[in-house]
Coordinates of C-alpha atoms in Angstrom, one line a residue:
M848 CA -15.0 163.6 30.1
A849 CA -12.6 162.6 27.4
P850 CA -12.5 159.1 26.1
I851 CA -9.5 156.9 26.9
A852 CA -6.9 157.4 24.3
F853 CA -3.3 156.0 24.2
Q854 CA -0.6 158.1 22.6
R855 CA 2.4 155.7 22.3
A856 CA 4.5 153.3 24.3
V857 CA 8.2 154.0 24.8
P858 CA 10.3 150.9 25.4
V859 CA 13.0 151.2 28.1
F860 CA 16.1 149.1 27.6
R861 CA 18.8 148.4 30.2
I862 CA 22.3 149.2 29.0
F863 CA 25.7 148.6 30.8
D864 CA 28.3 150.3 28.5
I865 CA 27.6 153.7 26.9
P866 CA 30.2 153.4 24.1
K867 CA 28.7 149.9 23.1
A868 CA 25.2 151.3 23.3
H869 CA 26.2 154.3 21.0
E870 CA 27.9 151.9 18.6
F871 CA 24.7 149.8 18.3
Y872 CA 21.9 152.3 18.5
L873 CA 23.5 155.3 16.8
D874 CA 26.0 153.9 14.4
F875 CA 24.3 150.6 13.4
L876 CA 20.6 151.4 13.8
G877 CA 20.8 155.1 12.9
F878 CA 19.1 156.6 15.9
G879 CA 20.0 160.0 17.2
I880 CA 20.3 161.2 20.8
D881 CA 17.3 163.4 21.8
W882 CA 18.4 164.0 25.4
E883 CA 20.5 162.6 28.2
H884 CA 20.0 162.9 32.0
R885 CA 22.1 162.1 35.0
Y886 CA 21.4 163.1 38.6
G887 CA 25.0 164.2 39.0
D888 CA 28.6 163.3 38.1
D889 CA 29.3 159.6 38.2
F890 CA 25.6 158.7 38.2
P891 CA 23.9 156.3 35.8
L892 CA 22.8 157.6 32.4
Y893 CA 19.1 157.8 31.3
C894 CA 18.6 158.9 27.7
Q895 CA 16.2 159.1 24.8
V896 CA 17.1 158.0 21.3
S897 CA 14.9 158.2 18.2
R898 CA 14.7 157.5 14.6
G899 CA 11.7 159.0 12.8
D900 CA 8.7 158.2 15.0
L901 CA 10.4 155.4 16.9
V902 CA 11.5 156.5 20.4
L903 CA 13.4 154.4 22.9
H904 CA 14.7 155.1 26.4
L905 CA 18.1 153.6 27.4
T906 CA 19.0 153.4 31.0
E907 CA 22.0 152.4 33.2
H908 CA 19.7 152.5 36.3
S909 CA 19.4 149.0 37.7
G910 CA 15.7 149.2 38.7
D911 CA 14.4 150.6 35.4
A912 CA 14.5 147.7 33.1
T913 CA 15.5 144.0 32.8
P914 CA 18.2 143.0 30.3
G915 CA 16.9 140.7 27.6
S916 CA 13.6 142.5 27.0
T917 CA 11.9 142.6 23.6
A918 CA 10.1 145.3 21.7
C919 CA 7.9 144.6 18.7
I920 CA 8.1 147.5 16.2
V921 CA 5.4 147.6 13.5
M922 CA 6.7 149.5 10.5
T923 CA 6.8 149.8 6.7
G924 CA 9.9 149.6 4.5
I925 CA 11.4 146.6 6.3
R926 CA 13.2 145.4 3.2
D927 CA 15.0 148.8 2.9
L928 CA 15.8 148.7 6.6
H929 CA 17.2 145.2 6.2
A930 CA 19.3 146.2 3.2
E931 CA 20.6 149.3 5.2
L932 CA 21.6 147.2 8.2
S933 CA 23.2 144.5 6.0
A934 CA 25.3 147.0 4.2
K935 CA 26.8 148.3 7.4
R936 CA 28.4 144.9 8.1
Y937 CA 28.1 145.4 11.8
R938 CA 30.4 142.6 13.2
F939 CA 28.2 141.7 16.2
N940 CA 24.8 141.4 14.4
R941 CA 23.9 140.3 10.9
P942 CA 20.1 140.2 11.0
G943 CA 18.0 138.2 8.6
L944 CA 14.7 138.9 7.0
E945 CA 12.1 136.2 7.7
D946 CA 8.7 135.5 6.4
A947 CA 6.6 134.9 9.5
G948 CA 3.3 134.1 7.7
G949 CA 1.5 137.4 7.0
R950 CA 4.5 139.6 8.1
L951 CA 8.2 140.0 7.5
E952 CA 10.4 140.2 10.5
C953 CA 14.0 141.5 11.0
T954 CA 15.2 141.0 14.6
V955 CA 18.4 142.7 16.0
I956 CA 19.8 142.0 19.4
D957 CA 21.7 144.8 21.2
P958 CA 25.0 144.2 23.2
F959 CA 22.9 143.7 26.4
G960 CA 20.6 141.0 25.2
N961 CA 17.6 143.3 24.3
R962 CA 15.7 142.4 21.1
L963 CA 14.2 144.8 18.7
R964 CA 11.8 142.9 16.5
F965 CA 10.9 145.0 13.4
M966 CA 7.7 143.7 11.7
E967 CA 5.9 144.6 8.6
V968 CA 2.4 143.2 7.9
T969 CA 2.3 141.7 4.4
G970 CA -1.0 139.8 4.3

């Protein structure tokens, strides 16, 4: 019998407006669309976006996720990410870079109230 081993967790975020989600996740954060799914015409979207090893699911389905959720994303290169996001001058979100005692944090909030808390351990 194989030991218990976890692969990865994939956060699921509720979205309400596909163009706004694309503007935020693709244009601002630099994700790409891996795949999209709908059960038929005029059905809600469920899709996967990724950037490097970070994978997120975005859904218009009302029962899949709760708006206002938070994902903590442990990473390296947070200063470079912060500089990249700051240079884009996205009018709806200008994230800071905060020293949280042993880690640096850069939090962005999507147009639907979901938070992505990027964290790099420093101590």
